mmCIF file of C-alpha atoms in Angstrom:
data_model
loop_
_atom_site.group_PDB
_atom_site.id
_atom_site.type_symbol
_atom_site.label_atom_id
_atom_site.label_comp_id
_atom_site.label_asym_id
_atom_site.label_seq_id
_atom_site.Cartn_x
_atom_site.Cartn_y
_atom_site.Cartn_z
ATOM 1 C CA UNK A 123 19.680 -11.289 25.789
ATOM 2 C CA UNK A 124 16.849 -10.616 28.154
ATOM 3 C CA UNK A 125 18.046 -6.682 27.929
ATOM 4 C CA UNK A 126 18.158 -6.649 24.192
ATOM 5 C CA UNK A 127 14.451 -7.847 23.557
ATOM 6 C CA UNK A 128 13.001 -5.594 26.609
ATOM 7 C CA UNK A 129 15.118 -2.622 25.008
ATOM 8 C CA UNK A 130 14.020 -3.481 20.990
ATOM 9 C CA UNK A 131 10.013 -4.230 22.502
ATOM 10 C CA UNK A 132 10.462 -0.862 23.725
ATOM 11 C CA UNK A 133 11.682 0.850 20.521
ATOM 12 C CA UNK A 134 9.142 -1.032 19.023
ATOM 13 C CA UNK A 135 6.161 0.212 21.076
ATOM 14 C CA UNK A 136 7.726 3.580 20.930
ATOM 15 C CA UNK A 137 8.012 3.105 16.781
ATOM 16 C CA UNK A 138 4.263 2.069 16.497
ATOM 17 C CA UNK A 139 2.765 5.114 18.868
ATOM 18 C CA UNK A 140 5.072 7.473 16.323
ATOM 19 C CA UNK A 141 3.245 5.481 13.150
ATOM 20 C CA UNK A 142 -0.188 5.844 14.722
ATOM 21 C CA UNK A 143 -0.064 9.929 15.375
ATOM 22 C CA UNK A 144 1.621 10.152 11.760
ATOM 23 C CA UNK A 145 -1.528 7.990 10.238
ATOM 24 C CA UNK A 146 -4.667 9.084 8.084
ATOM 25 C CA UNK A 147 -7.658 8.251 10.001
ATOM 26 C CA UNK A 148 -9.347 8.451 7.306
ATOM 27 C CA UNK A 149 -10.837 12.416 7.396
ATOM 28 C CA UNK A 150 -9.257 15.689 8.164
ATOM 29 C CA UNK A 151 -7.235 16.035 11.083
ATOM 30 C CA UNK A 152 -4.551 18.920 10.811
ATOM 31 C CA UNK A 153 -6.677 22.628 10.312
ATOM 32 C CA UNK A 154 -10.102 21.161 12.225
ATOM 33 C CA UNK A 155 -10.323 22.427 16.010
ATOM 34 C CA UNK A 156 -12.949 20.816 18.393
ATOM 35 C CA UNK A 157 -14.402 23.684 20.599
ATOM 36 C CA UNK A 158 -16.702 22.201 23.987
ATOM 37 C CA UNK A 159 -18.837 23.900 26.039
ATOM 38 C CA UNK A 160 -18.261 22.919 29.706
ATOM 39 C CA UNK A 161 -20.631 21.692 31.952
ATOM 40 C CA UNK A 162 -23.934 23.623 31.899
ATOM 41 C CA UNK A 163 -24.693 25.401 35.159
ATOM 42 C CA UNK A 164 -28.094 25.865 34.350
ATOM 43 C CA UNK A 165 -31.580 23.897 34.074
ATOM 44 C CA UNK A 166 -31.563 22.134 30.787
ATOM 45 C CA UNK A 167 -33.941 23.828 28.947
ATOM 46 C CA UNK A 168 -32.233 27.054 29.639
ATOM 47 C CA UNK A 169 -29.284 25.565 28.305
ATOM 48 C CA UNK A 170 -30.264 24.341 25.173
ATOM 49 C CA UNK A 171 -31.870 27.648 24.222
ATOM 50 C CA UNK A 172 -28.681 29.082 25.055
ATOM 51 C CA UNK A 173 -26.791 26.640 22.905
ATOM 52 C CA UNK A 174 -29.575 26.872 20.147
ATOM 53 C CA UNK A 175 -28.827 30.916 19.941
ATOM 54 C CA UNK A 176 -24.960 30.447 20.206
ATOM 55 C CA UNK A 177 -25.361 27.531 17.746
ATOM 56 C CA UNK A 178 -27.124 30.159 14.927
ATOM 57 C CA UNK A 179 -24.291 33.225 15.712
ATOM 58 C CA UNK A 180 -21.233 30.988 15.096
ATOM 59 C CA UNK A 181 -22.788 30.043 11.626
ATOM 60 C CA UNK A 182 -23.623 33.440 10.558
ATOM 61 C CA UNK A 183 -19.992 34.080 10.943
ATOM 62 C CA UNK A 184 -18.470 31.344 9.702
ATOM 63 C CA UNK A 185 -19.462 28.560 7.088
ATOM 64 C CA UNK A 186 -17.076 25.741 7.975
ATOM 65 C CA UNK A 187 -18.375 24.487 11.118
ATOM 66 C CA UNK A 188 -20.140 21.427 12.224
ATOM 67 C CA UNK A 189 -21.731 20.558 15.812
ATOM 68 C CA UNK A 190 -21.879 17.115 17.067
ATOM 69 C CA UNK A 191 -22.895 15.783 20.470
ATOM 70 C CA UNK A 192 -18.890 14.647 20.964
ATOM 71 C CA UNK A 193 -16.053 15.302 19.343
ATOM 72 C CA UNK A 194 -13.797 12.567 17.371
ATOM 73 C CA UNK A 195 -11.244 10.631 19.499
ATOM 74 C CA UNK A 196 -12.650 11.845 22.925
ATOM 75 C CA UNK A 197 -13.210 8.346 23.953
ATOM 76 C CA UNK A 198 -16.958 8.274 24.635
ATOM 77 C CA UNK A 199 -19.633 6.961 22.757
ATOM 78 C CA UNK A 200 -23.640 6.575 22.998
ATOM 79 C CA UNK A 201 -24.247 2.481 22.514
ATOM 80 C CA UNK A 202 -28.161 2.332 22.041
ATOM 81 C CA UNK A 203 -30.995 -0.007 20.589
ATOM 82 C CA UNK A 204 -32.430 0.284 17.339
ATOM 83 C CA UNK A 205 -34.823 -2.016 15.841
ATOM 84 C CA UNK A 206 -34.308 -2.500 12.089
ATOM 85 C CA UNK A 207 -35.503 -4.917 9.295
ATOM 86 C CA UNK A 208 -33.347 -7.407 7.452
ATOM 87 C CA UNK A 209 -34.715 -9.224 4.685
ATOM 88 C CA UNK A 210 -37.651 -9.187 6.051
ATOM 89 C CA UNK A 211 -36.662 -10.323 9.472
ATOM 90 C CA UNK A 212 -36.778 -7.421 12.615
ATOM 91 C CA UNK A 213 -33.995 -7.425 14.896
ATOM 92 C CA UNK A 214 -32.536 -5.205 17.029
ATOM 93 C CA UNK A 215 -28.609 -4.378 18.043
ATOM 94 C CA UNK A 216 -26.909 -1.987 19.414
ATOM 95 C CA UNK A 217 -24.794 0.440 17.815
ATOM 96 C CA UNK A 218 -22.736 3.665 18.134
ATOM 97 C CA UNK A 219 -24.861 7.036 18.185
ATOM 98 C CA UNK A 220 -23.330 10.190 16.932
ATOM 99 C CA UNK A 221 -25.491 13.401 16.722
ATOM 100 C CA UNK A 222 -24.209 16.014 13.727
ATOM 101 C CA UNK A 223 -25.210 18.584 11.954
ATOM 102 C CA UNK A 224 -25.455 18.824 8.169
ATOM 103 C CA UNK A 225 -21.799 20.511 7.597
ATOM 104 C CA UNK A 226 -20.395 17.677 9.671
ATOM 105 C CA UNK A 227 -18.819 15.297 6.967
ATOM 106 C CA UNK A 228 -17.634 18.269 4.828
ATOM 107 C CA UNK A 229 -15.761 20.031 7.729
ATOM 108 C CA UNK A 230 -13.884 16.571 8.689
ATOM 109 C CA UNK A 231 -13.626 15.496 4.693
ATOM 110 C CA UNK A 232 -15.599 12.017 5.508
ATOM 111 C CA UNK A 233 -16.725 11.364 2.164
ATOM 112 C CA UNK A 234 -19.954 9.894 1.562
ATOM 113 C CA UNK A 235 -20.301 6.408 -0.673
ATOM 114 C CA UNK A 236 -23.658 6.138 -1.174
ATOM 115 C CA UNK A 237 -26.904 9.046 -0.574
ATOM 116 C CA UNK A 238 -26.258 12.488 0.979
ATOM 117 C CA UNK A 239 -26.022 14.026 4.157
ATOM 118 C CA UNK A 240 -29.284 14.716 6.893
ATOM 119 C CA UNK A 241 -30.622 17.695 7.205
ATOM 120 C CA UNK A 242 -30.329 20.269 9.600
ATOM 121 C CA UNK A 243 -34.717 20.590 9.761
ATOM 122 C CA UNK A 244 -35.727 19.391 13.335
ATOM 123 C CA UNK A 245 -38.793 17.749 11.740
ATOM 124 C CA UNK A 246 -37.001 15.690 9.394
ATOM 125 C CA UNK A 247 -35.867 12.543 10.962
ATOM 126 C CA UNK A 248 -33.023 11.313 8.843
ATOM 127 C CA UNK A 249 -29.397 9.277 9.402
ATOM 128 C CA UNK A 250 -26.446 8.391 8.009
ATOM 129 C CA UNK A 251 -25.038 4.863 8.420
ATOM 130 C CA UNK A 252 -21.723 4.047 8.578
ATOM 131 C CA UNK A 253 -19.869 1.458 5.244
ATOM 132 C CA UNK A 254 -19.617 -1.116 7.873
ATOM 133 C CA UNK A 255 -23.675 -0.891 9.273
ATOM 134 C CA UNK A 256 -24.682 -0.647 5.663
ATOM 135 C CA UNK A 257 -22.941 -3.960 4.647
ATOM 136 C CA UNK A 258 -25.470 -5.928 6.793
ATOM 137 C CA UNK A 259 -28.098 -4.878 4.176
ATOM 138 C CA UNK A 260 -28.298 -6.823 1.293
ATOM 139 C CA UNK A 261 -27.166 -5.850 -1.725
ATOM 140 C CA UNK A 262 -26.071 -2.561 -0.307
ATOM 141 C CA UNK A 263 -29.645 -1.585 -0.156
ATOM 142 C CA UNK A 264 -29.186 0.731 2.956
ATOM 143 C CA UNK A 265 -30.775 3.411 1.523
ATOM 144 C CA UNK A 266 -34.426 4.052 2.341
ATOM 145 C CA UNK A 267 -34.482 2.007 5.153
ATOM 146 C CA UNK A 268 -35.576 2.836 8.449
ATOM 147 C CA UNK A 269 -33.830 2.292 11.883
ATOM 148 C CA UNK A 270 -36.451 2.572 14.880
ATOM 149 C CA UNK A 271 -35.051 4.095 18.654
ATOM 150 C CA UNK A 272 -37.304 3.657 21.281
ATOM 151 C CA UNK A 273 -37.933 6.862 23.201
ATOM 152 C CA UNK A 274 -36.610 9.848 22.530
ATOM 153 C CA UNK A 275 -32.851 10.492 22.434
ATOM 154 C CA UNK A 276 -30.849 11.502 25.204
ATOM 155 C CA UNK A 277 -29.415 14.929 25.903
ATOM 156 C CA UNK A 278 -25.537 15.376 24.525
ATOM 157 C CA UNK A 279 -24.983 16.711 28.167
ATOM 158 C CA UNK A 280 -25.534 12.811 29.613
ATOM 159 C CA UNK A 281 -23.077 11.342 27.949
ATOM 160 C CA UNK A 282 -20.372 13.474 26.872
ATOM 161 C CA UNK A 283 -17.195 13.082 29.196
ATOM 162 C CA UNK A 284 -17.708 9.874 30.439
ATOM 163 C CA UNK A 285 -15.972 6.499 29.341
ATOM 164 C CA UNK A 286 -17.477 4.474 26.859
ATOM 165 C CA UNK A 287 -19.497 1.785 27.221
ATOM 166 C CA UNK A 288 -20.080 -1.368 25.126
ATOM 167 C CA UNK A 289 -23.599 -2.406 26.770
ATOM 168 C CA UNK A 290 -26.444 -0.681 24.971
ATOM 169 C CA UNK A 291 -28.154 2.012 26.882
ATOM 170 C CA UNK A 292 -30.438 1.993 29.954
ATOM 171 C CA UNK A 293 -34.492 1.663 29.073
ATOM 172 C CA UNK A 294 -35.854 4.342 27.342
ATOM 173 C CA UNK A 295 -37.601 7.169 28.867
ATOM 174 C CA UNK A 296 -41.584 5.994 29.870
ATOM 175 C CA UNK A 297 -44.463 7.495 27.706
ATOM 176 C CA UNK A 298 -41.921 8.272 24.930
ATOM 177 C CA UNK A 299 -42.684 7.116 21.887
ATOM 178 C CA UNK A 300 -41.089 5.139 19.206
ATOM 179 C CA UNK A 301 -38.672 7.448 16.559
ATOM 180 C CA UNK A 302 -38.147 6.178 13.404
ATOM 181 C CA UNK A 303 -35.546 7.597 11.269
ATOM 182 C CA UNK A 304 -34.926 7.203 7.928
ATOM 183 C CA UNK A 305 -31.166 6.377 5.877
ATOM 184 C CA UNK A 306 -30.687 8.856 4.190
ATOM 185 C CA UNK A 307 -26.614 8.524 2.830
ATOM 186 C CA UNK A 308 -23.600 6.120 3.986
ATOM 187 C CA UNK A 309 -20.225 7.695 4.943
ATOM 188 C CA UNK A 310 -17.345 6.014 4.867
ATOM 189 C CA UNK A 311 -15.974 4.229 7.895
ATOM 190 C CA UNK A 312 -14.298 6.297 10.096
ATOM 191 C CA UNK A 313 -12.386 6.490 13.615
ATOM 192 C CA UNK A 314 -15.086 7.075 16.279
ATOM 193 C CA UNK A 315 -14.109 7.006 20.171
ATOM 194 C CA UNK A 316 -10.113 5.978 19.390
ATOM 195 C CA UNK A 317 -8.059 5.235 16.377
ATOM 196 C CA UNK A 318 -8.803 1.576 16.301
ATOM 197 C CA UNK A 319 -12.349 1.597 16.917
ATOM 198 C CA UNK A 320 -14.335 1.297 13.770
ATOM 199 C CA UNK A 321 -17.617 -0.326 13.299
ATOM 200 C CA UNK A 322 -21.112 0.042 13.154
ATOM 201 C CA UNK A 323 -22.319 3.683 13.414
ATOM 202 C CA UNK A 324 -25.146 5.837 13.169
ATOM 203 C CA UNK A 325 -24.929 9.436 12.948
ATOM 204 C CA UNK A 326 -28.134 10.890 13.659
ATOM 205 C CA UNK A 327 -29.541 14.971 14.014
ATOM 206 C CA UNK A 328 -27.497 16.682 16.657
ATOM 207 C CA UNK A 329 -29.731 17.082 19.984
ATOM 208 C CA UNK A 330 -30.816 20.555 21.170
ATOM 209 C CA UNK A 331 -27.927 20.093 23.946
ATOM 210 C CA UNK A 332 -25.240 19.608 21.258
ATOM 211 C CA UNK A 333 -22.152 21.360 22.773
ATOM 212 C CA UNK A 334 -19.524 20.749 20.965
ATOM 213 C CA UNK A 335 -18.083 22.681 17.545
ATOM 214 C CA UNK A 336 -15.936 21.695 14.851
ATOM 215 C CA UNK A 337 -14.106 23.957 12.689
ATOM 216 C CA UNK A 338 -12.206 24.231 9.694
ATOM 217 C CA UNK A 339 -10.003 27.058 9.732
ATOM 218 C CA UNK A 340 -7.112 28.358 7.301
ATOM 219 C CA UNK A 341 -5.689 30.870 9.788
ATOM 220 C CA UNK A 342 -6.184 31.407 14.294
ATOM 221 C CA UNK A 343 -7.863 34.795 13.599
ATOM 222 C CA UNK A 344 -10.689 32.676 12.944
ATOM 223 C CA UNK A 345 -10.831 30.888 15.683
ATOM 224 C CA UNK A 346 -10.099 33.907 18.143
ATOM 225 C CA UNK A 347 -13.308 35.310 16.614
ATOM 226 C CA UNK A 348 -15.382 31.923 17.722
ATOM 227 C CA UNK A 349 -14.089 31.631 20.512
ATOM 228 C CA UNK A 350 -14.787 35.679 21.322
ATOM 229 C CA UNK A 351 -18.234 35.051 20.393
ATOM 230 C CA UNK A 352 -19.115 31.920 22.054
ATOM 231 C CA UNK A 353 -17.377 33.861 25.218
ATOM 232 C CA UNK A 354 -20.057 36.389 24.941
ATOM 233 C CA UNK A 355 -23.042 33.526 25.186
ATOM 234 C CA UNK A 356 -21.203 32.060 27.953
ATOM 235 C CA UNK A 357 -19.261 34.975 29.775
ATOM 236 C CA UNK A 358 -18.676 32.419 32.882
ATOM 237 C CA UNK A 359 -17.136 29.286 31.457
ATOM 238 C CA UNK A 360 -13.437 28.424 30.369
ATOM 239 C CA UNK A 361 -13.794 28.449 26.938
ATOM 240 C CA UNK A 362 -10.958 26.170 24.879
ATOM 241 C CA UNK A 363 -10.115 24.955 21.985
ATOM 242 C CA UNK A 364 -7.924 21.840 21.062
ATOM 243 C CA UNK A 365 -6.488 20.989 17.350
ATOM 244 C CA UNK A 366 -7.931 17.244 16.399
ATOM 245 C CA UNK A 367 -4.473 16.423 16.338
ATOM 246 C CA UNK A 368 -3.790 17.441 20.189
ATOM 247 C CA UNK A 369 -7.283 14.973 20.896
ATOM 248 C CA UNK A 370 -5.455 11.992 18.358
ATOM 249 C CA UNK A 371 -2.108 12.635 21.067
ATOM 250 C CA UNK A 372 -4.691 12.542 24.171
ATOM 251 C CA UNK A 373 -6.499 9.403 23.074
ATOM 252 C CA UNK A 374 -3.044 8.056 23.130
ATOM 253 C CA UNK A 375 -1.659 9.051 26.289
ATOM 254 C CA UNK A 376 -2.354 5.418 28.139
ATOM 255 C CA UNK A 377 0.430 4.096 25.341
ATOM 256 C CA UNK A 378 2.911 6.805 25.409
ATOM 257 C CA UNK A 379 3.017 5.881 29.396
ATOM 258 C CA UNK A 380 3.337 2.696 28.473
ATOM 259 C CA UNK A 381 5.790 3.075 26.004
ATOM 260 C CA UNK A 382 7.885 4.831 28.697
ATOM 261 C CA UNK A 383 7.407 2.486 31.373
ATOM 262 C CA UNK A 384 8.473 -0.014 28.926
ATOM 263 C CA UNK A 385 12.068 2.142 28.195
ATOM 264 C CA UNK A 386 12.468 2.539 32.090
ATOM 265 C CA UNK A 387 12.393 -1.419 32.636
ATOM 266 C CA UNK A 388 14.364 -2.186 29.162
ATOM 267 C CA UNK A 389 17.155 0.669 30.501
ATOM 268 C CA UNK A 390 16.972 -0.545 33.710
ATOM 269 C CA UNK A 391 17.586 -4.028 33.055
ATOM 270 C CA UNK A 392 20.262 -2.756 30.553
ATOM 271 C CA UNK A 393 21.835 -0.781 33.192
ATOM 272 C CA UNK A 394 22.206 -4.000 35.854
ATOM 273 C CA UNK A 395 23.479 -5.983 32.871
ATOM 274 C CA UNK A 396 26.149 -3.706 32.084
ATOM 275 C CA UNK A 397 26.866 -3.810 35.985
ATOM 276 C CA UNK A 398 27.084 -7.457 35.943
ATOM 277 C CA UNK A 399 29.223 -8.230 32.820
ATOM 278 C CA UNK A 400 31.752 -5.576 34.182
ATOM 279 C CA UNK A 401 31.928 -7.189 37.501
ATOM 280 C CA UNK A 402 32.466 -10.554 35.950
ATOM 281 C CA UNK A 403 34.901 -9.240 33.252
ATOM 282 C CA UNK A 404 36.550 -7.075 36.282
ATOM 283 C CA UNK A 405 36.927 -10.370 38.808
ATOM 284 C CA UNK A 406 37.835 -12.570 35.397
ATOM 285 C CA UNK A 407 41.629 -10.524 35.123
ATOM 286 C CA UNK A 408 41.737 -10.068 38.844
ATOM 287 C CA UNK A 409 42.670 -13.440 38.888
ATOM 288 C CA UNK A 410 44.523 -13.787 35.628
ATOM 289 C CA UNK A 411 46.703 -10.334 37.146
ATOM 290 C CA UNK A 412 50.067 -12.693 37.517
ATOM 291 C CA UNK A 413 49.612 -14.082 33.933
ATOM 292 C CA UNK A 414 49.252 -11.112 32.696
ATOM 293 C CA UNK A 415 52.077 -9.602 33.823
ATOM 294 C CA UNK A 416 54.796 -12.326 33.075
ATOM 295 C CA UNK A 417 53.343 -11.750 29.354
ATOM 296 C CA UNK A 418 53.816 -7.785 29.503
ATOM 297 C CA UNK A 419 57.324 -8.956 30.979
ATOM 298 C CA UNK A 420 58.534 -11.029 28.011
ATOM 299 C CA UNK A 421 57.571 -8.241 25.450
ATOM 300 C CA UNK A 422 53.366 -8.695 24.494
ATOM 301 C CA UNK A 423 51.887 -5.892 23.882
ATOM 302 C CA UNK A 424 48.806 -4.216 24.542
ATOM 303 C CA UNK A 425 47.001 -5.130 21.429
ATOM 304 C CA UNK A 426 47.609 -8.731 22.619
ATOM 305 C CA UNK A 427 46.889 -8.848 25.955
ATOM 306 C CA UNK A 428 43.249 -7.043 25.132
ATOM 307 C CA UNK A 429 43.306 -10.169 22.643
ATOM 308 C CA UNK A 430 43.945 -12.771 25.071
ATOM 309 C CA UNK A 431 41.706 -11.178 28.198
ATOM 310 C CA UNK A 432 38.816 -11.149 25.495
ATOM 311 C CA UNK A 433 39.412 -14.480 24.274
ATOM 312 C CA UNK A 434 39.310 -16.204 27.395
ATOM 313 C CA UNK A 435 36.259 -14.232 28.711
ATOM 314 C CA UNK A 436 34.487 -15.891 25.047
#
């Protein structure tokens, strides 16, 4: 019995990773690749200008792209401060940062409820709140509100690879001052760092630093061409490029080994079970050997003595 639930747990788990990497997460997956820039080798401000003039090329060639400091289901995450007012009351809380560009919700087909998206002007200082950050406005009167960061925001190359973190960020930067930004649209909620985590999210102008590119693509001869180009810019680095739908199977690689570990206990266990009923069947008409045999004598046959072995072993 023990077997049987380890074995159907397993099926199970296995049953619900199949579900989840079948699922709508709510904006395009299949036909959007993530391209990311590895780790500068160069000063920062070298880098961004770099990035700024590969950034301009790829979308001279190609419409459908969008950059963002990190790319959906990579399992990082900015958590930072922002002061905000709530009917008529400041507070401040921390919430999920995402820096985008303007094409960013058409390429992934997030659809936005309420105001438009931010532009791509530097001096414009404009966000997009997620359905779940805009709820804590009354009335759904997100729009035209204004969500304060202290100091300036950090560099995409900080924080992109590394695990995320549920503690707001470190203090801001000294002599910075205060950026105020104003909500501009709400998109829909939305997947961030892993399927399950939705919640409270600002997406905010993509930093200077802002290394990674999304695009939608009908055929690969697009893509070779980006990635051609953006080898030209960066002659020395690895360039790849992974489907949204390989980064969905990534993000859940800790449950497929689960999943597997569970199978390799459930058909283990099944395995000794097996072992031990046969033993116990096997020493069970060992000893009824005689019996059987004076039956098979006086003319039962097969059919019956399977009947009576199974019996008694019930």
């Amino acid at each position: 019995a023990g077997t049987m639930v380890l074995v159907t747990g397993a099926c199970l788990f296995t049953r619900a990773i199949d579900h989840a990497m079948d699922s709508d997460p709510g904006f395009a997956i299949d036909g959007v690749s993530a391209l990311v820039l590895p780790d500068p080798r160069t000063s920062a401000e070298a880098r961004n200008v770099q990035v700024r003039e590969w950034r301009v090329a790829i979308e001279a060639i190609h419409a459908r792209v969008a950059f963002c400091d990190l790319a959906p289901f990579n399992g990082a995450s900015m958590i930072l401060p922002f002061r905000q007012t709530i009917e008529g009351r400041e507070v401040t809380n921390a919430y999920s940062a995402r820096g985008i560009s303007a094409r960013y919700f058409e390429v992934l087909g997030i659809p936005l409820v309420a105001g438009r998206t931010i532009s791509d002007d530097p001096g414009r200082r404009e966000v997009v709140i997620s359905e779940t950050l805009a709820r804590m406005y009354p009335e759904g009167r997100a729009l035209g509100q204004t969500l304060t960061r202290r100091g300036r925001i950090p560099d995409a190359g900080s924080v992109r690879g590394k695990a995320a973190s549920s503690s707001p960020a470190g203090p801001p930067l000294p002599d910075a001052p205060d950026e105020v930004y104003e909500i501009v649209g709400v998109a829909r909620d939305v997947p961030v760092r892993s399927l399950d985590d939705i919640g409270e999210v600002v997406y905010w102008p993509a930093t200077a630093g802002a290394s990674t590119l999304l695009i939608r693509a009908e055929t690969p001869a697009v893509i070779a061409q980006i990635k051609a180009m953006t080898s030209v810019f960066f002659p020395d680095a690895g360039i790849t490029v992974s489907s949204l739908r390989d980064l969905l199977s990534d993000s859940l690689s800790e449950l497929v080994i689960g999943s597997r570990l569970a199978w390799a206990i459930g058909l283990l266990a099944l395995t000794l079970a097996t072992i031990g009923a046969f033993g116990v069947f096997a020493y069970m008409v060992e000893e009824r050997r005689r019996e059987i045999g004076v039956r098979m004598a006086l003319g039962a046959k097969a059919t019956e003595v399977i009947r009576f072995v199974l019996a008694g072993a019930s």
